[in-house]
Short mmCIF file of C-alpha atoms in Angstrom, two decimals:
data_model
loop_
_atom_site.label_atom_id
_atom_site.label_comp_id
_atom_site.label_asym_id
_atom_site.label_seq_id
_atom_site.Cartn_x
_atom_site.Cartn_y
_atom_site.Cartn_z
CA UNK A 13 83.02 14.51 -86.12
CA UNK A 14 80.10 15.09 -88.78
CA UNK A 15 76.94 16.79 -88.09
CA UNK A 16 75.18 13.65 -86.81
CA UNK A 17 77.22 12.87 -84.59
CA UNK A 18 77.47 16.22 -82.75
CA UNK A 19 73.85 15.97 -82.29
CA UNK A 20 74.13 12.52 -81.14
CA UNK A 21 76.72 12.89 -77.97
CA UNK A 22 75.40 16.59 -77.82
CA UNK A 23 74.73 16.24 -73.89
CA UNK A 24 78.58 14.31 -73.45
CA UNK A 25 79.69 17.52 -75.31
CA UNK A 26 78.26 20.06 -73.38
CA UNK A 27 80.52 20.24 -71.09
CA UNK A 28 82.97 21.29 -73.50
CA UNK A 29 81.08 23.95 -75.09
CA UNK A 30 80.70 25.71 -71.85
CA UNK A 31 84.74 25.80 -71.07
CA UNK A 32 85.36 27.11 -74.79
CA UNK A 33 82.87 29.34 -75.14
CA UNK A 34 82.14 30.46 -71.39
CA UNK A 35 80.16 33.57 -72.45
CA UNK A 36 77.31 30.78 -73.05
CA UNK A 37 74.52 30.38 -70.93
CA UNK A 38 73.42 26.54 -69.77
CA UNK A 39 69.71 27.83 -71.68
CA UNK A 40 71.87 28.76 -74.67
CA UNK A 41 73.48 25.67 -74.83
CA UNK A 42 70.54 23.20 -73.99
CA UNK A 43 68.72 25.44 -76.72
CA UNK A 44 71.71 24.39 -79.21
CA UNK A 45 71.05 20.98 -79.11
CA UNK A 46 74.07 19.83 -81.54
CA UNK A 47 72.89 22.43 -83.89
CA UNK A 48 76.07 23.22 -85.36
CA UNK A 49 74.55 26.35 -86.80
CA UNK A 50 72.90 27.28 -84.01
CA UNK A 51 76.49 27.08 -82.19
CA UNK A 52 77.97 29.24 -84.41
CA UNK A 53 75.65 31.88 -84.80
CA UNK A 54 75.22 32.02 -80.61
CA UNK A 55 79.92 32.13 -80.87
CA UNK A 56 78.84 34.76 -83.42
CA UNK A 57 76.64 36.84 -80.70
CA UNK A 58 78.45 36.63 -77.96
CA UNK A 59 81.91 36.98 -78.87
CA UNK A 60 81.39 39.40 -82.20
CA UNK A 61 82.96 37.95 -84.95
CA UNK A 62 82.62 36.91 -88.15
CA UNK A 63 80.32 33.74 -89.18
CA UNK A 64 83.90 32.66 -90.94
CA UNK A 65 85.42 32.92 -87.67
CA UNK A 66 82.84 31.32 -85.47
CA UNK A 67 83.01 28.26 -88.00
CA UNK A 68 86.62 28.00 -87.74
CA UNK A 69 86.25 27.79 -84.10
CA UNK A 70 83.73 25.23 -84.02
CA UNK A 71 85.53 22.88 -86.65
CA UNK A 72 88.56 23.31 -84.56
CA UNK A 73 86.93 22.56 -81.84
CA UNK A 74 85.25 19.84 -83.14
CA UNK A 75 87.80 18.22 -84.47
CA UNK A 76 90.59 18.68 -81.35
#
């Protein structure tokens, strides 16, 4: 899944966001909006790793 198209079934994904990374808020993750970015650098905040690490998760994620 590219960057366009995690913006573009953002709200189907949400769902899934929120059982990965359950230290997100619903605000946080409306606020994300498919912003990959934005999803790592929240990962990054809440959970206290690296940006390396938050990337890994979200490409994993993204592509499981």
């Amino acid at each position: 899944m590219n960057k366009d198209e995690l913006k573009g079934h953002w709200n189907k994904l949400k769902g899934s966001v929120k059982e990965k990374w359950g230290k997100l808020t619903d605000d946080e993750v409306a606020e994300i909006e498919g912003n990959k970015d934005q999803l790592v650098g929240k990962i990054q905040e809440k959970y206290g790793v690296a940006r390396e690490e938050a990337e890994k998760q979200v490409d994993e994620w993204k592509n499981s």
